[in-house]
Amino acid sequence: MRKFYAFLAAALMSVSVFAAKDVVPSDATIMDACGGEVGQVVVSIFVPADMACFDVVFVGTYNNWGKGEGTVEDAANCKKFEAIEGYDGWYAVAVDDESESPEGKPVMLDVDGKFNWAYQVGAATIIRGGVTVVAGGVAGEIDLKTYGKDAPNVYTVDAWKQNPCTAVYHNYNVQVISTGCDNLAVPFIIGGMNNWNAQEMQIDVAKTQELKVPVYYLNFKAAEGTEYQLLSGLRDPQTGKIDSTAQPGWNDASYLQILVDDVWERYEPSNSKLGTEVSVVYDLRLDTIRWARCAPAEPEELVGLQVKLPAENCPEAVEVIGGFDEWQGTALAFNASTGYFTAEFAAKPSQFFKFRSAGAWPDAGGTEIEVYRDDDNWSTIQDNELVFSQLWQDGTCSGEPCKTITLDFSGEKYRWKAIEQGIENVTLTEKAHKVMVDGVMYIIRDNKMFNVQGTQVR
């Protein structure tokens, strides 16, 4: 009997050892558990029992960070970590990744089995393999770069950005009561509840009729502490549809403003957090909160622009481009008697403008033109962004009062430089189009944003 108890004790010790974090499965065990093959990215993680209440999936370059072939993160696009038999708390996954430097990290699914970026890994300890841990772009998260496919990448999950095992969930109802910028501003919500994909709020017809102002709402299930923001889209007054060129984005124009000491400031905190109250109401009829896009509109004024060009590298035809003409390009006509190129148009004081050679920029050979000045070394004029209010003076245009701008770049100290707008690594198709954001050209394809060099920026 004593021998039996000794055997039982040894067996229990063996089980407890295999259940410990310190007993790491061998590479062969990991490869066998997930069916990994040479050339695949194989990852093994240890997740403590109190942090492993739901399934854990692996996301990364192999599946477009959870989006698969689509545009929205979905658990169905992700491969799930499988438990390693005999090693409690240890899991493994193998994926095919054609990237030269594959990247990825574990994300725990939500209580309803859906993908949720709030539950990505927040801290990890590397045990072995070609893994590098770097700080993520948002507080509380990290990025794991899983370089190499020769052997499993093994690490422990020390913390999630947020732990879903301890989360308290509610069915929230967020309402926005708004004067709506003449009913043209449409509220969107973006946050942890929709994986930071802007979601349009719906009109509440009954409450809109009752209050005589637009009332929007969105119902969703989320955990307390979930971060979110309100954004504003713009509705086309002609078609009634959301303007695709003014979709909510990460820019100040999309945020709320709050009145502080007679000054409208960006609403802080910029990220609100869901609390115990399941009904959240934003009343934008109040005098102290409003859409940033509802700021009092600047009046447009007629502008007369005349520009004398430098002799060197001077293009035969020039256009002025800016927010005043939605970056379409307004041609400057040459006046032989004065030697100036001239144009008249309506613009707002705060808008800035640039010059370009004639043509559809950057198509048809069109190029942006930077103005350089020789101040001991060549430098651009005001970072090549000229602001109307800094340059215009009172004058007359076509016989009526207006603002005038006279620029003389013909002296020897001025040079113009043509900036070729080549588009590399981005193939334009019927599903791709170009947009201008704050004077910068971007390519939109498959709901992704690229700069003109082809690098994805969002």
PDB file of C-alpha atoms in Angstrom, residues 126-281:
ATOM      1  CA  ILE A 126       9.464  35.560 -24.903  1.00  0.00           C
ATOM      2  CA  ILE A 127      10.771  32.067 -24.230  1.00  0.00           C
ATOM      3  CA  ARG A 128      12.301  31.139 -27.551  1.00  0.00           C
ATOM      4  CA  GLY A 129      11.957  31.677 -31.264  1.00  0.00           C
ATOM      5  CA  GLY A 130      12.282  34.642 -33.594  1.00  0.00           C
ATOM      6  CA  VAL A 131       9.890  36.933 -31.741  1.00  0.00           C
ATOM      7  CA  THR A 132      10.323  40.627 -31.001  1.00  0.00           C
ATOM      8  CA  VAL A 133       8.011  42.591 -28.699  1.00  0.00           C
ATOM      9  CA  VAL A 134       7.467  46.259 -29.494  1.00  0.00           C
ATOM     10  CA  ALA A 135       5.062  48.817 -28.090  1.00  0.00           C
ATOM     11  CA  GLY A 136       1.747  49.061 -29.880  1.00  0.00           C
ATOM     12  CA  GLY A 137       0.223  52.187 -31.306  1.00  0.00           C
ATOM     13  CA  VAL A 138      -2.343  52.450 -28.503  1.00  0.00           C
ATOM     14  CA  ALA A 139      -1.768  52.386 -24.760  1.00  0.00           C
ATOM     15  CA  GLY A 140      -2.120  48.931 -23.246  1.00  0.00           C
ATOM     16  CA  GLU A 141      -1.216  46.874 -26.301  1.00  0.00           C
ATOM     17  CA  ILE A 142       1.923  45.415 -27.840  1.00  0.00           C
ATOM     18  CA  ASP A 143       2.904  44.183 -31.262  1.00  0.00           C
ATOM     19  CA  LEU A 144       4.639  40.841 -31.707  1.00  0.00           C
ATOM     20  CA  LYS A 145       6.882  40.444 -34.727  1.00  0.00           C
ATOM     21  CA  THR A 146       7.270  36.720 -35.403  1.00  0.00           C
ATOM     22  CA  TYR A 147      10.311  36.743 -37.629  1.00  0.00           C
ATOM     23  CA  GLY A 148      11.355  33.402 -39.049  1.00  0.00           C
ATOM     24  CA  LYS A 149       9.548  30.183 -39.862  1.00  0.00           C
ATOM     25  CA  ASP A 150      12.231  27.646 -38.960  1.00  0.00           C
ATOM     26  CA  ALA A 151      10.994  26.821 -35.458  1.00  0.00           C
ATOM     27  CA  PRO A 152       8.014  27.561 -33.210  1.00  0.00           C
ATOM     28  CA  ASN A 153       7.812  30.989 -31.611  1.00  0.00           C
ATOM     29  CA  VAL A 154       7.098  30.388 -27.930  1.00  0.00           C
ATOM     30  CA  TYR A 155       6.011  32.950 -25.333  1.00  0.00           C
ATOM     31  CA  THR A 156       3.694  33.422 -22.371  1.00  0.00           C
ATOM     32  CA  VAL A 157       0.747  35.807 -22.235  1.00  0.00           C
ATOM     33  CA  ASP A 158       1.299  37.924 -19.135  1.00  0.00           C
ATOM     34  CA  ALA A 159      -1.733  40.178 -19.638  1.00  0.00           C
ATOM     35  CA  TRP A 160      -4.421  41.154 -22.122  1.00  0.00           C
ATOM     36  CA  LYS A 161      -4.989  44.787 -22.990  1.00  0.00           C
ATOM     37  CA  GLN A 162      -8.323  44.218 -21.254  1.00  0.00           C
ATOM     38  CA  ASN A 163      -9.234  40.924 -19.621  1.00  0.00           C
ATOM     39  CA  PRO A 164     -12.602  39.681 -20.936  1.00  0.00           C
ATOM     40  CA  CYS A 165     -12.740  37.110 -18.140  1.00  0.00           C
ATOM     41  CA  THR A 166     -13.470  39.872 -15.652  1.00  0.00           C
ATOM     42  CA  ALA A 167     -15.566  42.120 -17.924  1.00  0.00           C
ATOM     43  CA  VAL A 168     -19.129  43.145 -17.045  1.00  0.00           C
ATOM     44  CA  TYR A 169     -21.367  43.392 -20.110  1.00  0.00           C
ATOM     45  CA  HIS A 170     -24.439  45.543 -20.719  1.00  0.00           C
ATOM     46  CA  ASN A 171     -26.763  46.241 -23.617  1.00  0.00           C
ATOM     47  CA  TYR A 172     -26.048  49.919 -24.241  1.00  0.00           C
ATOM     48  CA  ASN A 173     -28.183  52.494 -26.012  1.00  0.00           C
ATOM     49  CA  VAL A 174     -26.350  55.610 -27.171  1.00  0.00           C
ATOM     50  CA  GLN A 175     -28.461  58.506 -28.410  1.00  0.00           C
ATOM     51  CA  VAL A 176     -27.486  61.740 -30.099  1.00  0.00           C
ATOM     52  CA  ILE A 177     -29.996  64.583 -30.095  1.00  0.00           C
ATOM     53  CA  SER A 178     -28.682  67.081 -32.596  1.00  0.00           C
ATOM     54  CA  THR A 179     -29.550  70.166 -34.560  1.00  0.00           C
ATOM     55  CA  GLY A 180     -27.339  68.385 -37.075  1.00  0.00           C
ATOM     56  CA  CYS A 181     -25.585  71.253 -38.871  1.00  0.00           C
ATOM     57  CA  ASP A 182     -28.761  71.941 -40.836  1.00  0.00           C
ATOM     58  CA  ASN A 183     -29.412  68.188 -40.655  1.00  0.00           C
ATOM     59  CA  LEU A 184     -26.328  67.472 -42.751  1.00  0.00           C
ATOM     60  CA  ALA A 185     -24.131  66.078 -39.946  1.00  0.00           C
ATOM     61  CA  VAL A 186     -24.740  62.372 -39.310  1.00  0.00           C
ATOM     62  CA  PRO A 187     -23.350  60.815 -36.123  1.00  0.00           C
ATOM     63  CA  PHE A 188     -21.143  57.750 -36.254  1.00  0.00           C
ATOM     64  CA  ILE A 189     -19.743  55.681 -33.382  1.00  0.00           C
ATOM     65  CA  ILE A 190     -16.302  54.154 -33.435  1.00  0.00           C
ATOM     66  CA  GLY A 191     -14.747  52.138 -30.626  1.00  0.00           C
ATOM     67  CA  GLY A 192     -14.082  48.818 -29.005  1.00  0.00           C
ATOM     68  CA  MET A 193     -17.633  47.617 -29.604  1.00  0.00           C
ATOM     69  CA  ASN A 194     -17.117  47.641 -33.381  1.00  0.00           C
ATOM     70  CA  ASN A 195     -13.343  47.143 -33.487  1.00  0.00           C
ATOM     71  CA  TRP A 196     -12.834  50.812 -34.363  1.00  0.00           C
ATOM     72  CA  ASN A 197     -14.742  50.570 -37.632  1.00  0.00           C
ATOM     73  CA  ALA A 198     -16.949  53.677 -37.907  1.00  0.00           C
ATOM     74  CA  GLN A 199     -20.608  52.682 -37.649  1.00  0.00           C
ATOM     75  CA  GLU A 200     -23.423  54.995 -38.737  1.00  0.00           C
ATOM     76  CA  MET A 201     -26.106  55.682 -36.135  1.00  0.00           C
ATOM     77  CA  GLN A 202     -29.749  55.191 -37.086  1.00  0.00           C
ATOM     78  CA  ILE A 203     -32.485  57.826 -37.067  1.00  0.00           C
ATOM     79  CA  ASP A 204     -35.141  57.400 -34.361  1.00  0.00           C
ATOM     80  CA  VAL A 205     -38.240  58.432 -36.281  1.00  0.00           C
ATOM     81  CA  ALA A 206     -40.632  58.557 -33.308  1.00  0.00           C
ATOM     82  CA  LYS A 207     -38.351  60.663 -31.090  1.00  0.00           C
ATOM     83  CA  THR A 208     -37.413  62.888 -34.002  1.00  0.00           C
ATOM     84  CA  GLN A 209     -41.095  63.655 -34.552  1.00  0.00           C
ATOM     85  CA  GLU A 210     -41.632  64.170 -30.817  1.00  0.00           C
ATOM     86  CA  LEU A 211     -38.670  66.515 -30.230  1.00  0.00           C
ATOM     87  CA  LYS A 212     -38.793  68.174 -33.662  1.00  0.00           C
ATOM     88  CA  VAL A 213     -35.000  67.694 -34.038  1.00  0.00           C
ATOM     89  CA  PRO A 214     -33.016  64.750 -35.394  1.00  0.00           C
ATOM     90  CA  VAL A 215     -32.489  61.945 -32.854  1.00  0.00           C
ATOM     91  CA  TYR A 216     -30.066  59.134 -33.673  1.00  0.00           C
ATOM     92  CA  TYR A 217     -29.384  55.929 -31.761  1.00  0.00           C
ATOM     93  CA  LEU A 218     -27.298  52.766 -31.745  1.00  0.00           C
ATOM     94  CA  ASN A 219     -27.838  49.677 -29.578  1.00  0.00           C
ATOM     95  CA  PHE A 220     -24.993  47.267 -28.913  1.00  0.00           C
ATOM     96  CA  LYS A 221     -23.589  44.900 -26.311  1.00  0.00           C
ATOM     97  CA  ALA A 222     -20.260  45.838 -24.790  1.00  0.00           C
ATOM     98  CA  ALA A 223     -18.210  45.591 -21.630  1.00  0.00           C
ATOM     99  CA  GLU A 224     -17.938  48.338 -19.064  1.00  0.00           C
ATOM    100  CA  GLY A 225     -14.874  50.429 -19.748  1.00  0.00           C
ATOM    101  CA  THR A 226     -15.086  50.022 -23.517  1.00  0.00           C
ATOM    102  CA  GLU A 227     -13.608  53.066 -25.230  1.00  0.00           C
ATOM    103  CA  TYR A 228     -15.496  54.844 -27.987  1.00  0.00           C
ATOM    104  CA  GLN A 229     -15.860  58.158 -29.779  1.00  0.00           C
ATOM    105  CA  LEU A 230     -18.514  60.006 -31.687  1.00  0.00           C
ATOM    106  CA  LEU A 231     -17.645  61.044 -35.220  1.00  0.00           C
ATOM    107  CA  SER A 232     -19.618  63.059 -37.728  1.00  0.00           C
ATOM    108  CA  GLY A 233     -20.251  62.204 -41.347  1.00  0.00           C
ATOM    109  CA  LEU A 234     -21.698  64.636 -43.864  1.00  0.00           C
ATOM    110  CA  ARG A 235     -24.867  64.084 -45.858  1.00  0.00           C
ATOM    111  CA  ASP A 236     -25.091  65.291 -49.449  1.00  0.00           C
ATOM    112  CA  PRO A 237     -27.869  67.909 -49.474  1.00  0.00           C
ATOM    113  CA  GLN A 238     -28.784  66.971 -53.043  1.00  0.00           C
ATOM    114  CA  THR A 239     -28.928  63.175 -52.798  1.00  0.00           C
ATOM    115  CA  GLY A 240     -29.450  62.725 -49.064  1.00  0.00           C
ATOM    116  CA  LYS A 241     -26.675  60.107 -48.997  1.00  0.00           C
ATOM    117  CA  ILE A 242     -23.540  60.074 -46.886  1.00  0.00           C
ATOM    118  CA  ASP A 243     -20.773  61.817 -48.803  1.00  0.00           C
ATOM    119  CA  SER A 244     -18.123  59.165 -49.414  1.00  0.00           C
ATOM    120  CA  THR A 245     -15.429  61.841 -49.573  1.00  0.00           C
ATOM    121  CA  ALA A 246     -16.367  63.090 -46.088  1.00  0.00           C
ATOM    122  CA  GLN A 247     -16.623  59.807 -44.187  1.00  0.00           C
ATOM    123  CA  PRO A 248     -15.584  60.031 -40.542  1.00  0.00           C
ATOM    124  CA  GLY A 249     -11.868  59.755 -40.050  1.00  0.00           C
ATOM    125  CA  TRP A 250      -9.107  60.432 -37.587  1.00  0.00           C
ATOM    126  CA  ASN A 251      -9.051  64.181 -37.868  1.00  0.00           C
ATOM    127  CA  ASP A 252     -10.158  67.016 -35.638  1.00  0.00           C
ATOM    128  CA  ALA A 253     -13.073  67.897 -37.900  1.00  0.00           C
ATOM    129  CA  SER A 254     -14.855  64.708 -36.833  1.00  0.00           C
ATOM    130  CA  TYR A 255     -14.795  65.286 -33.093  1.00  0.00           C
ATOM    131  CA  LEU A 256     -17.133  67.052 -30.737  1.00  0.00           C
ATOM    132  CA  GLN A 257     -16.321  70.493 -29.396  1.00  0.00           C
ATOM    133  CA  ILE A 258     -17.148  71.850 -25.951  1.00  0.00           C
ATOM    134  CA  LEU A 259     -17.455  75.484 -24.893  1.00  0.00           C
ATOM    135  CA  VAL A 260     -14.816  76.433 -22.313  1.00  0.00           C
ATOM    136  CA  ASP A 261     -14.619  80.071 -21.210  1.00  0.00           C
ATOM    137  CA  ASP A 262     -16.256  81.294 -24.424  1.00  0.00           C
ATOM    138  CA  VAL A 263     -13.805  79.264 -26.534  1.00  0.00           C
ATOM    139  CA  TRP A 264     -14.784  76.136 -28.450  1.00  0.00           C
ATOM    140  CA  GLU A 265     -12.261  73.397 -27.702  1.00  0.00           C
ATOM    141  CA  ARG A 266     -11.914  69.794 -28.757  1.00  0.00           C
ATOM    142  CA  TYR A 267     -14.044  67.673 -26.437  1.00  0.00           C
ATOM    143  CA  GLU A 268     -11.964  65.872 -23.840  1.00  0.00           C
ATOM    144  CA  PRO A 269     -11.591  63.109 -23.017  1.00  0.00           C
ATOM    145  CA  SER A 270     -11.440  62.307 -26.704  1.00  0.00           C
ATOM    146  CA  ASN A 271     -12.177  58.655 -25.864  1.00  0.00           C
ATOM    147  CA  SER A 272     -15.267  58.222 -23.704  1.00  0.00           C
ATOM    148  CA  LYS A 273     -15.669  55.009 -21.700  1.00  0.00           C
ATOM    149  CA  LEU A 274     -18.881  53.080 -21.217  1.00  0.00           C
ATOM    150  CA  GLY A 275     -19.844  52.860 -17.558  1.00  0.00           C
ATOM    151  CA  THR A 276     -22.644  51.399 -15.493  1.00  0.00           C
ATOM    152  CA  GLU A 277     -25.268  53.607 -17.135  1.00  0.00           C
ATOM    153  CA  VAL A 278     -26.723  51.659 -20.049  1.00  0.00           C
ATOM    154  CA  SER A 279     -28.319  54.724 -21.667  1.00  0.00           C
ATOM    155  CA  VAL A 280     -25.951  57.436 -22.885  1.00  0.00           C
ATOM    156  CA  VAL A 281     -27.407  60.642 -24.300  1.00  0.00           C
TER     157      VAL A 281
END
